[in-house]
Coordinates of C-alpha atoms in Angstrom, one line a residue:
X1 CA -13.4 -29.5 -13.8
X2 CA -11.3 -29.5 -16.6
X3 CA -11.1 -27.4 -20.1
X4 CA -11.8 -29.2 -23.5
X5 CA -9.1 -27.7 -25.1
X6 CA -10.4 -29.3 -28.4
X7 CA -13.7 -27.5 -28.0
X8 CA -11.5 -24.7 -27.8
X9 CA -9.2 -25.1 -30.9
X10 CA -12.5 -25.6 -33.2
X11 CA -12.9 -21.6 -32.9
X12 CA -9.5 -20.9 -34.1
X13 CA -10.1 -21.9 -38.0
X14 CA -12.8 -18.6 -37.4
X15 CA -11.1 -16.2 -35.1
X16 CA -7.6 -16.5 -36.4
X17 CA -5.7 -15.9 -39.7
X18 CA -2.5 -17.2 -39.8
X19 CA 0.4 -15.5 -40.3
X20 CA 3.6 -16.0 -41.4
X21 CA 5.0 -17.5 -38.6
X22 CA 2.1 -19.8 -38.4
X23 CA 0.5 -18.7 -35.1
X24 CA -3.2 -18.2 -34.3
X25 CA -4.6 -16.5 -32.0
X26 CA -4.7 -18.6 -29.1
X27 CA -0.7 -19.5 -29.8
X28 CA 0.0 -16.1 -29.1
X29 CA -2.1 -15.5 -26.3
X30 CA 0.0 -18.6 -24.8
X31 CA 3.3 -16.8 -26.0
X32 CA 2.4 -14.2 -22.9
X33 CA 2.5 -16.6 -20.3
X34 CA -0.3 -15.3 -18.0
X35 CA -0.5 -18.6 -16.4
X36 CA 2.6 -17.8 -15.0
X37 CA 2.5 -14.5 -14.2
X38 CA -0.8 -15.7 -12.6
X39 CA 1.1 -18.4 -10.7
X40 CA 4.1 -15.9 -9.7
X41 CA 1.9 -13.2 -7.7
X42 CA -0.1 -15.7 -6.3
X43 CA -3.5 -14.7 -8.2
X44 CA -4.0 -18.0 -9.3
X45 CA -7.2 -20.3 -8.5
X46 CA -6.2 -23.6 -6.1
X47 CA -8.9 -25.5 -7.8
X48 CA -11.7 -25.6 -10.5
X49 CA -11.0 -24.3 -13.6
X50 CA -7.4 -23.0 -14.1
X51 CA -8.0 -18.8 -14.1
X52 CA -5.9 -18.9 -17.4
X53 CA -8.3 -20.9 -19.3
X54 CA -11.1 -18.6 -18.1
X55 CA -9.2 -15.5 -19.2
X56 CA -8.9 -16.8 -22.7
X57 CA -11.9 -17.5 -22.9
X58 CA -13.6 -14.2 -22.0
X59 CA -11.1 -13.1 -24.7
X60 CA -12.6 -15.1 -27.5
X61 CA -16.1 -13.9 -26.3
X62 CA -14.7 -10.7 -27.1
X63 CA -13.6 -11.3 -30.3
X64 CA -17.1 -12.6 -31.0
X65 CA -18.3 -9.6 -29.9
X66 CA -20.6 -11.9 -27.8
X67 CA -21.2 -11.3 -23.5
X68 CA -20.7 -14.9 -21.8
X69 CA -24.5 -15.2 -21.4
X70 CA -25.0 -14.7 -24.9
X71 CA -22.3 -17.4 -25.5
X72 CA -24.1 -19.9 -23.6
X73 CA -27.4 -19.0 -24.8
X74 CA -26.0 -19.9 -28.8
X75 CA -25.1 -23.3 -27.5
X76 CA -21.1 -22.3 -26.5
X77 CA -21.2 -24.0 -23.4
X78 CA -20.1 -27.2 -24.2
X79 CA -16.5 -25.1 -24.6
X80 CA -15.5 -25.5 -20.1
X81 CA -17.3 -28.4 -18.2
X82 CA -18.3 -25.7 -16.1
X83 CA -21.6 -23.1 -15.8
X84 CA -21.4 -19.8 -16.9
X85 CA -21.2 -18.6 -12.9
X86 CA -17.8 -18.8 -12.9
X87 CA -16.4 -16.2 -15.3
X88 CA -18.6 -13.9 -13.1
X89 CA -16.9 -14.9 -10.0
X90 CA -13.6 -14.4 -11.7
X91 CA -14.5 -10.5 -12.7
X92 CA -16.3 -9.6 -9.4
X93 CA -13.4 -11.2 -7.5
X94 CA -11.5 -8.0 -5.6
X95 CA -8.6 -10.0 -5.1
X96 CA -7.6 -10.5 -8.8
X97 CA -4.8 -7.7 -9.2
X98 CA -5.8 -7.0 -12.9
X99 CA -2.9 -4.3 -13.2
X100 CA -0.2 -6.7 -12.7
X101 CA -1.4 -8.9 -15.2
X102 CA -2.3 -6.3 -18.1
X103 CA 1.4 -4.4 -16.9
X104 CA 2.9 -8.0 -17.3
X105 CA 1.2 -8.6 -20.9
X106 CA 2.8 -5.1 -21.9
X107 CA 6.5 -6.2 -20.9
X108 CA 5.6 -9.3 -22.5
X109 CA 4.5 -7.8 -25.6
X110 CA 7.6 -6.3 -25.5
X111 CA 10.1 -8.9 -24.9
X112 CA 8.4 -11.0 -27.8
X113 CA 9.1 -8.3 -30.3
X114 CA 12.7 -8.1 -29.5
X115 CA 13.1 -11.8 -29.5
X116 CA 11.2 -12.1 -33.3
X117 CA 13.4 -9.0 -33.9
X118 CA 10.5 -6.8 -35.4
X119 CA 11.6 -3.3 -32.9
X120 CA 11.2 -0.1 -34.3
X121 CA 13.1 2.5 -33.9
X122 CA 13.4 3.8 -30.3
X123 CA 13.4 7.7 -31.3
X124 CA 9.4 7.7 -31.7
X125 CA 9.0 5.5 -28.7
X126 CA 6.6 7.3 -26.3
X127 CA 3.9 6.6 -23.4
X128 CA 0.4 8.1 -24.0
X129 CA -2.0 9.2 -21.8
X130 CA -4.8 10.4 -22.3
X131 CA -8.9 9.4 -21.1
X132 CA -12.3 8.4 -22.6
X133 CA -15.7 8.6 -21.3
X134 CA -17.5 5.2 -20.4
X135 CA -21.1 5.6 -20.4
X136 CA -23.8 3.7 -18.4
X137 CA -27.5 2.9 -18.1
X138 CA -29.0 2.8 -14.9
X139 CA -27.8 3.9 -11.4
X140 CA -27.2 0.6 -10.0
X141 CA -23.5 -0.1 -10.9
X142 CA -20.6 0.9 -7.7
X143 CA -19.2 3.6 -7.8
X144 CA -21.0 5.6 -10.9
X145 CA -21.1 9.1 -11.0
X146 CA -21.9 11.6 -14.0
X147 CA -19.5 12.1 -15.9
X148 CA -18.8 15.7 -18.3
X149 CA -18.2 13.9 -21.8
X150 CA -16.3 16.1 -24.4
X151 CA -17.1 15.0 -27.1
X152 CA -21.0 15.4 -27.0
X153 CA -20.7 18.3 -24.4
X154 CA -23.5 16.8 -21.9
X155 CA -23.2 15.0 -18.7
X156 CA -23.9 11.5 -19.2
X157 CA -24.2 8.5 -16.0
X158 CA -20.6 6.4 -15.9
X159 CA -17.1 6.9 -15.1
X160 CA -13.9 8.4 -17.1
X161 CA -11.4 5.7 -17.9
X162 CA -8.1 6.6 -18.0
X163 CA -5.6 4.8 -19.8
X164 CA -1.7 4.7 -20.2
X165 CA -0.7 3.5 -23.6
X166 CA 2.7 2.6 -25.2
X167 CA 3.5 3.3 -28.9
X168 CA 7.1 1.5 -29.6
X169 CA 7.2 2.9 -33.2
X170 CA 4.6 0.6 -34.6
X171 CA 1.9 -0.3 -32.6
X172 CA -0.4 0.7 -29.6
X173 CA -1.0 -1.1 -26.7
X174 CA -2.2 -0.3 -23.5
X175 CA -0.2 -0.7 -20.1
X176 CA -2.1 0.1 -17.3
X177 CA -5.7 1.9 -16.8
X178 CA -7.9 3.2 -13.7
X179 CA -11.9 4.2 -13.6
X180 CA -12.8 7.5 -12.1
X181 CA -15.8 9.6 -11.1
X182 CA -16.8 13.5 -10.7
X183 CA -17.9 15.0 -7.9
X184 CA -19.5 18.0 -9.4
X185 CA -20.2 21.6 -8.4
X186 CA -22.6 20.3 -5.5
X187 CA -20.0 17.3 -4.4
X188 CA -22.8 14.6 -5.0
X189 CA -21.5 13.0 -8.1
X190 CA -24.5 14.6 -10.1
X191 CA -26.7 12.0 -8.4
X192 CA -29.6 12.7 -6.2
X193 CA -30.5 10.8 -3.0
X194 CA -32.5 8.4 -4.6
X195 CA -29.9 7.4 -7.4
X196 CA -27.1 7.7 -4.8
X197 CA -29.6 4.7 -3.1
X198 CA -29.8 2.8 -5.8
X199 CA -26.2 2.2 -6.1
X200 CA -24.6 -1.3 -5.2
X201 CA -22.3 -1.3 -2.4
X202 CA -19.8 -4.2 -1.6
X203 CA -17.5 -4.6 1.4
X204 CA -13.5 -5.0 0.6
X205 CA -10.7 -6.4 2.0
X206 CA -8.0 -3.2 3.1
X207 CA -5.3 -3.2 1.1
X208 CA -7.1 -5.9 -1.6
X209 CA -6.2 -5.1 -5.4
X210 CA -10.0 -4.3 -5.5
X211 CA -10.0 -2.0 -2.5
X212 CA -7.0 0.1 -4.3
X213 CA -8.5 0.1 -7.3
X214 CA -11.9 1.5 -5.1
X215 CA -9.9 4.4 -3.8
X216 CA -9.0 5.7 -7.3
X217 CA -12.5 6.5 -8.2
X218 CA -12.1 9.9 -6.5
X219 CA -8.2 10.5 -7.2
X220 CA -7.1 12.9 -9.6
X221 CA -6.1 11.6 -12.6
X222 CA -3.2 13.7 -13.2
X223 CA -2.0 11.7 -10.2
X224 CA -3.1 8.4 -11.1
X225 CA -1.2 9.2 -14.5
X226 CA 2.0 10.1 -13.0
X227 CA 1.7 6.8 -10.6
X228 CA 1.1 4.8 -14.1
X229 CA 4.4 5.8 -15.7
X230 CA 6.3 5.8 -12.6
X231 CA 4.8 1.9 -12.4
X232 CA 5.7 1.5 -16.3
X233 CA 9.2 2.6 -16.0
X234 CA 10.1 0.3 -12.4
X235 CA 8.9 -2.2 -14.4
X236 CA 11.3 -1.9 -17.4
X237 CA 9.5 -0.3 -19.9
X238 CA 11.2 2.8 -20.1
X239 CA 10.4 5.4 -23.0
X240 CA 12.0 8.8 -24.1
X241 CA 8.8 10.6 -24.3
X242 CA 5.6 11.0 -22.5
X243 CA 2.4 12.4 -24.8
X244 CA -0.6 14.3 -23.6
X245 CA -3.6 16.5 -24.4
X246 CA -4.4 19.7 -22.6
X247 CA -6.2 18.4 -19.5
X248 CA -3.1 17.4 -18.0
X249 CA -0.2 19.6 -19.3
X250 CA 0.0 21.8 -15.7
X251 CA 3.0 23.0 -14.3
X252 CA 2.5 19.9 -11.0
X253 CA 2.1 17.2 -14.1
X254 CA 5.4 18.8 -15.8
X255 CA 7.6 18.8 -12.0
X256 CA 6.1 15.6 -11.9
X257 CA 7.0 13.8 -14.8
X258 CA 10.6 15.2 -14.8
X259 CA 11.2 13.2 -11.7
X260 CA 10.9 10.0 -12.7
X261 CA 13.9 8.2 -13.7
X262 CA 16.0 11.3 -12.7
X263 CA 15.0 13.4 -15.9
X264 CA 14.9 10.0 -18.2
X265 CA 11.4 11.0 -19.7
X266 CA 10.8 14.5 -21.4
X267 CA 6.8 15.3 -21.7
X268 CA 5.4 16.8 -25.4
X269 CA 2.1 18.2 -24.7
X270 CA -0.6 20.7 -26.0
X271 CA -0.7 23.4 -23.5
X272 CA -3.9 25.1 -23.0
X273 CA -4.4 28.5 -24.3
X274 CA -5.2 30.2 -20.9
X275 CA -3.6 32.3 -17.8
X276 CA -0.5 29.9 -17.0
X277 CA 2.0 32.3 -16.2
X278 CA 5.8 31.3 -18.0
X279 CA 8.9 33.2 -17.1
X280 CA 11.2 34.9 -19.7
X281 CA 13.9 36.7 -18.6
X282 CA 13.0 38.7 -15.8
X283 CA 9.6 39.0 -16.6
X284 CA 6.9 36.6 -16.9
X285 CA 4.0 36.2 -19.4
X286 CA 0.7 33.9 -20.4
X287 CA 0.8 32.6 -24.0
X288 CA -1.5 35.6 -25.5
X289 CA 1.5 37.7 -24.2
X290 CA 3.7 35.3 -26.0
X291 CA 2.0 35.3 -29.1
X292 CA 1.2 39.0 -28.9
X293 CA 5.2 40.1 -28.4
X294 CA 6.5 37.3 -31.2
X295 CA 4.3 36.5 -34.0
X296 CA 6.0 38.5 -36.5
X297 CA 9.1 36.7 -36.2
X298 CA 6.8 33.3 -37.0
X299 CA 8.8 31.1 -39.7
X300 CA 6.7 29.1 -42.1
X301 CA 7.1 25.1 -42.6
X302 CA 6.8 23.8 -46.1
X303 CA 6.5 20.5 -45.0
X304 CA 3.1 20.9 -43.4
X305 CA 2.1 24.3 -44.6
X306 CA 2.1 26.2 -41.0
X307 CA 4.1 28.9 -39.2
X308 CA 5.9 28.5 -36.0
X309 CA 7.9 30.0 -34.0
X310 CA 9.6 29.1 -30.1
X311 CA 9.7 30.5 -27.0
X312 CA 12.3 28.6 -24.4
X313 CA 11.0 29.6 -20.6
X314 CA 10.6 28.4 -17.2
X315 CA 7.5 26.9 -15.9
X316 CA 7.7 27.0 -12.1
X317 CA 11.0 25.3 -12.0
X318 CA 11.5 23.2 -14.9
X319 CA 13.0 24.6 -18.0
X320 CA 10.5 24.1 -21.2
X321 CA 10.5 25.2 -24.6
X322 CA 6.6 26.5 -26.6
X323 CA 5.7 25.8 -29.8
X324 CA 3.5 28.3 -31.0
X325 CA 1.7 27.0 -34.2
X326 CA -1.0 28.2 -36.7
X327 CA -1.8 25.4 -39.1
X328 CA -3.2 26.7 -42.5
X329 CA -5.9 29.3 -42.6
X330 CA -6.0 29.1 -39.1
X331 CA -6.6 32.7 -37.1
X332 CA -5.7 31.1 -33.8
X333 CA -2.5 29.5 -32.6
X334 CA -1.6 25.9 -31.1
X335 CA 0.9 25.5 -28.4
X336 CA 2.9 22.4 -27.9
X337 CA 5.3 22.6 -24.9
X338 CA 8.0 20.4 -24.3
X339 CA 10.7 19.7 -21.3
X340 CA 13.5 19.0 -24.2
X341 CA 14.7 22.3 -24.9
X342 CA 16.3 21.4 -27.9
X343 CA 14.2 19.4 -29.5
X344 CA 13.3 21.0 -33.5
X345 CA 9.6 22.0 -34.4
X346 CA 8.9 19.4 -37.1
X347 CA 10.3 16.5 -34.2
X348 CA 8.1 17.8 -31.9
X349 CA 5.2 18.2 -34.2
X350 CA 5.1 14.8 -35.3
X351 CA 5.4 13.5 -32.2
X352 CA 2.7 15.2 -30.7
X353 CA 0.9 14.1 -33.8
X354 CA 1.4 10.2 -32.5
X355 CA -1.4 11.0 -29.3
X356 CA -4.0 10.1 -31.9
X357 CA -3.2 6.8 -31.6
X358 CA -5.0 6.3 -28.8
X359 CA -7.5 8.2 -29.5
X360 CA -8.4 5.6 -32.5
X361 CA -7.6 3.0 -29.8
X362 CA -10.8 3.8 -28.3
X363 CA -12.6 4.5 -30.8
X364 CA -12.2 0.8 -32.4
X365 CA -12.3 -0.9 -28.7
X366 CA -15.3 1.2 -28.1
X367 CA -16.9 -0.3 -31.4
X368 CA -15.5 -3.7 -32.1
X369 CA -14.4 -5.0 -28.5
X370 CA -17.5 -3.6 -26.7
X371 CA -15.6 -1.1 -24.5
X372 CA -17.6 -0.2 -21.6
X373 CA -20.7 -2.1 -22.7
X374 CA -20.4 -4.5 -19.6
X375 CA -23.2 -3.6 -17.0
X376 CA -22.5 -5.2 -13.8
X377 CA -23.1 -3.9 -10.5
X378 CA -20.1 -4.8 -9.1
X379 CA -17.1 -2.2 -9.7
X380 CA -14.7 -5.0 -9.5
X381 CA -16.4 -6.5 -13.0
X382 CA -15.7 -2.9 -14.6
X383 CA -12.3 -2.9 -13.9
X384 CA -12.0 -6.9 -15.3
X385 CA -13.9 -5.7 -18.3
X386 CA -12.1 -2.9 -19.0
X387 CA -8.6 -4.2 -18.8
X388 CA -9.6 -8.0 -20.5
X389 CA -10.4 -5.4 -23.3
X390 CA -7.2 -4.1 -23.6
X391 CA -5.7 -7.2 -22.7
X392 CA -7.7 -8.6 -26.4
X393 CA -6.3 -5.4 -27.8
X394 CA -2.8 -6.4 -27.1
X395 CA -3.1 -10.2 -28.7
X396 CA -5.3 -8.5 -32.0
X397 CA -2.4 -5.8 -32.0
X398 CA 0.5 -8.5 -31.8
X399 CA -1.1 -11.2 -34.4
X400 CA -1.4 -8.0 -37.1
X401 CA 2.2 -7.1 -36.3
X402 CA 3.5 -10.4 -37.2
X403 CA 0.8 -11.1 -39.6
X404 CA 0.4 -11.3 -43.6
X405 CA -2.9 -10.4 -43.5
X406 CA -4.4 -6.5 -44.3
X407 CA -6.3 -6.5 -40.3
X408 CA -6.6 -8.7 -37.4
X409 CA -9.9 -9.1 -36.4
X410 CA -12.5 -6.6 -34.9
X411 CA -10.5 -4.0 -33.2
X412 CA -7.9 -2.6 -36.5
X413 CA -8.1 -1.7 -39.9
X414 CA -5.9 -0.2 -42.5
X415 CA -6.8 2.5 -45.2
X416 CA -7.0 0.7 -48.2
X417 CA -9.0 1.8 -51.1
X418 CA -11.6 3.6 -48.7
X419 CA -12.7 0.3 -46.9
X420 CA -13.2 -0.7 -43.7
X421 CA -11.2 -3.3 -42.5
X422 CA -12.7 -6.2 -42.7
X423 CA -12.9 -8.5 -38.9
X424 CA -11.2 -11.7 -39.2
X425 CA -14.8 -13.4 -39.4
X426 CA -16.3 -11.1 -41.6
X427 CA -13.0 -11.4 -43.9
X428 CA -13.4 -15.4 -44.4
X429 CA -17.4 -14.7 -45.2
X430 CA -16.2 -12.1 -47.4
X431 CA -13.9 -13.9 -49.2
X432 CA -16.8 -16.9 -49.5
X433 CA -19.1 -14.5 -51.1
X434 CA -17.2 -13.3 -53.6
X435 CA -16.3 -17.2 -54.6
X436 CA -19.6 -17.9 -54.7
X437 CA -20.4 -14.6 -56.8
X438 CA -18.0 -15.7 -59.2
X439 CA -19.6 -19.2 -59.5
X440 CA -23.0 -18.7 -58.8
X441 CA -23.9 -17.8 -62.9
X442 CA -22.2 -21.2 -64.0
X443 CA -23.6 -23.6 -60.9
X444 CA -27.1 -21.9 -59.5
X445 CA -25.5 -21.3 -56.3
X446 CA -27.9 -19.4 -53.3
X447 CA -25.1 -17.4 -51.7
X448 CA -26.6 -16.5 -48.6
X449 CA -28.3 -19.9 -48.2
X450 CA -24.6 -21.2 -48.6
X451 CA -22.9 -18.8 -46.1
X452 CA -25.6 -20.2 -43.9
X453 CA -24.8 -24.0 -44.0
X454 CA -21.2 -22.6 -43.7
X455 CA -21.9 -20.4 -40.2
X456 CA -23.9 -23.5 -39.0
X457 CA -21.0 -25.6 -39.8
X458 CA -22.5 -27.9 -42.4
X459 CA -19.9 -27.4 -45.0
X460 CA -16.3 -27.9 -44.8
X461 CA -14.6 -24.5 -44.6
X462 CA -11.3 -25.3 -45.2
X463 CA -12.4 -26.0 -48.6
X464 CA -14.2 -23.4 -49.1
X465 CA -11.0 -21.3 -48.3
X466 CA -9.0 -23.5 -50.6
X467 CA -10.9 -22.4 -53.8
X468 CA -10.9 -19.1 -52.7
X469 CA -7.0 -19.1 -52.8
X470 CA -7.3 -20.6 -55.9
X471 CA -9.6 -17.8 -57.7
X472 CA -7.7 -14.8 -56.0
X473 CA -6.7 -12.3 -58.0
X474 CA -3.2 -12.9 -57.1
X475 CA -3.3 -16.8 -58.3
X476 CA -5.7 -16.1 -61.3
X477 CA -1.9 -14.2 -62.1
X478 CA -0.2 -16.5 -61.9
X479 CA -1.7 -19.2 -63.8
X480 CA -4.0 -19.4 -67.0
X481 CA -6.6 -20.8 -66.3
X482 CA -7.8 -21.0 -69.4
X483 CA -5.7 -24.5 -69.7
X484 CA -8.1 -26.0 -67.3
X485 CA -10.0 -28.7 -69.0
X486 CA -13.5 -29.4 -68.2
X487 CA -12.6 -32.2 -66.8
X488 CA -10.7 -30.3 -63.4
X489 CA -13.6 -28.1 -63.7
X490 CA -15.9 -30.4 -62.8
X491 CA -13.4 -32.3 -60.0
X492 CA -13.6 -29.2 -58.1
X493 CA -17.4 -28.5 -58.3
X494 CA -17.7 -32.1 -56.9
X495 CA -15.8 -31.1 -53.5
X496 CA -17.5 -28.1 -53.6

């Protein structure tokens, strides 16, 4: 069985924009080389259809915002020689090590930005870690537990996915993940014997990708975070800072983080406002001590309209410095903790202000790339899902850093005039319908008739795209078209 590679290139005039450097979508997925990191850790297939063909595939699904049945049900399966059985196969298999190929695609991300010369500066440079809750119907998937989500403050069926990100200044990716459950008060996952029944079970091989990835469910994910960077920075992708909320700034995660690459990475956290004891001096205090004994001496910031003031101390064993904050009208105060002692409030501040990155990460993978919609049984297909979503992420995020364009496809969008970013689809339509807006007075054009004929593939878009170009507002600039004579007026209705 072979790929029609043709087949394949007839979706790039819809899923890609190119950019300045000419490359779709699928050049720079090839730019990562996943055929030979599959090739170099053995993870490749020794026959049927090459494992890096599939992976690309399930990637333009994604970007279609379509599941592969729903791509062979609209007629997409002429794209492989091959049934739609096999992409399943591929995300249920537990030997597939998913985290070395995602880790890989993040050093590669890397390396490809140096070599186009487009790095940032490395002062910003941080990891991010935070987690999101993925939430399930049914009671039938591995591994599934309820889950405490924050946001909603209810406990909803699926897991916590966890998620170590890198922002180099310009753009975040993601770099390594893991799925976990709760046990709850009772230690039954929140599940009663019937659900706990219901549940699909699957027998792995020890030591498998699949079995490791199994034995996470129940690990804590302070531990599995510390594991992530301490994987990150082995593999060369080594970063000043390391950014987290409040759920895993303890005084184990601080120790812990310190460590790694002999003190090389200093953590910049929001510390909860709670009972964690800090020594000063002789003596030691929570923050409400803190904040009781020094707010007077608080200093205000022009720059963004707070006061502050710091408070080096010891936490356990490792020396940190709190930021004590109170933003605006604000009667209570924020503390941000860092392991660099002599790092300045504002530095510190605006770092800590770069965690939200990931927090919109999710929130556009959750809504454009179908984060966590994926319900198979099998928890081996969660963790393909989860990471070929990041892994679409990562090409979207490099074809808008080297791109001309304002977004790059479903997943980002930029502030412009209070719109949503348009996806790269949903951009060419858009651009379409306001040519045929513009012409529809003079030549009795149905718009929406027309954008059918175009989606069906009955008119030539590259045409369409053409006259666009012509009647943006950056060309109507440029030239008067008031010199036009009727006779190229009616030379371009013809092709039309």
């Amino acid at each position: 069985m072979s790929a029609k590679l043709q087949q394949i290139s007839e979706l790039e005039n819809i899923l890609s924009v190119k950019s300045s450097t000419n490359a779709s979508i699928l050049d720079l997925f090839s730019k990562f080389g996943v055929g030979r990191v599959l090739s170099r850790h053995a993870l490749d297939k020794k026959r049927g259809v090459d494992m890096a063909q599939l992976i690309l595939s399930l990637i333009l699904f994604r970007i279609n915002q379509k599941t592969v049945g729903a791509m062979y049900e609209a007629r997409f399966h002429g794209l492989l020689e091959t049934g739609k059985n096999c992409y399943y196969r591929l995300m249920n298999r537990s030997e597939m090590n998913w985290r070395v190929v995602l880790l890989s695609m993040a050093c590669r991300f890397r390396s490809i930005v140096r070599k186009y010369k487009a790095e940032e500066s490395s002062e910003s440079q941080c990891y991010i870690v935070d987690d999101t809750t993925v939430e399930k119907t049914g009671f039938h998937l591995e591994g599934l537990s309820r889950v405490f989500d924050h946001v909603c403050h209810v406990c909803v069926p699926g897991f916590k996915l966890l998620v170590l990100a890198i922002f180099d200044g310009r753009s975040t990716y993601a770099c390594d993940l893991s799925l976990h459950r709760e046990k709850g008060t009772e230690g039954d996952y929140g599940l009663s014997r019937k659900e706990r029944k219901m549940q699909f079970h699957k027998d792995r091989r020890e030591g498998a990708p699949g079995y490791e990835r199994h034995k996470e469910l129940d690990a804590k994910k302070s531990d599995t975070a510390v594991e992530m960077i301490a994987r990150a920075w082995k593999k060369g992708i080594r970063l000043p800072y390391a950014l987290m909320d409040t759920w895993f700034v303890t005084a184990k995660m601080v120790a812990q983080i310190r460590k790694i690459g002999k003190g090389g990475i200093h953590l910049v956290g929001r510390m909860r406002m709670g009972n964690d004891k800090f020594t000063v001096g002789k003596r030691r205090y929570n923050v409400h001590q803190l904040v009781s004994l020094h707010e007077r001496e608080a200093m205000p910031c022009r720059k963004y309209k707070c006061l502050y003031f710091e408070q080096r101390a010891m936490m356990d064993d490792t020396y940190v410095k709190l930021i004590f904050v109170k933003v605006g009208r604000n009667s209570t105060w924020d503390v941000i903790l860092t392991t660099d002692t002599h790092m300045k409030f504002i530095k510190a501040f605006e770092l800590y202000q770069i965690r939200w990155n990931i927090e919109v990460m999710f929130k556009e993978c959750r809504q454009y790339l179908r984060l966590g919609s994926y319900q198979g049984t099998d928890f081996d297909a969660q963790i393909a899902d989860s990471t070929l979503c990041m892994m679409t992420h990562m090409v979207l995020t490099l074809a808008k850093r080297f791109g001309e364009y304002e977004t790059m496809g479903e997943l980002f969008r930029e502030q412009r005039e209070s719109l949503l970013a348009l996806t790269l689809w949903k951009r060419i339509l858009d651009i379409i319908e306001r040519l045929l807006a513009a012409l529809s007075e003079l030549m009795a054009i149905n718009v929406h008739e027309t954008i059918s004929m175009i989606a069906a593939g009955q008119t030539d878009l590259e045409k369409m795209i053409g006259i666009a170009k012509l009647l943006s507002p950056d060309s109507l600039e440029s030239t008067d078209l008031t010199n036009l004579d009727n006779m190229q007026k009616s030379r371009m209705c013809r092709q039309f």
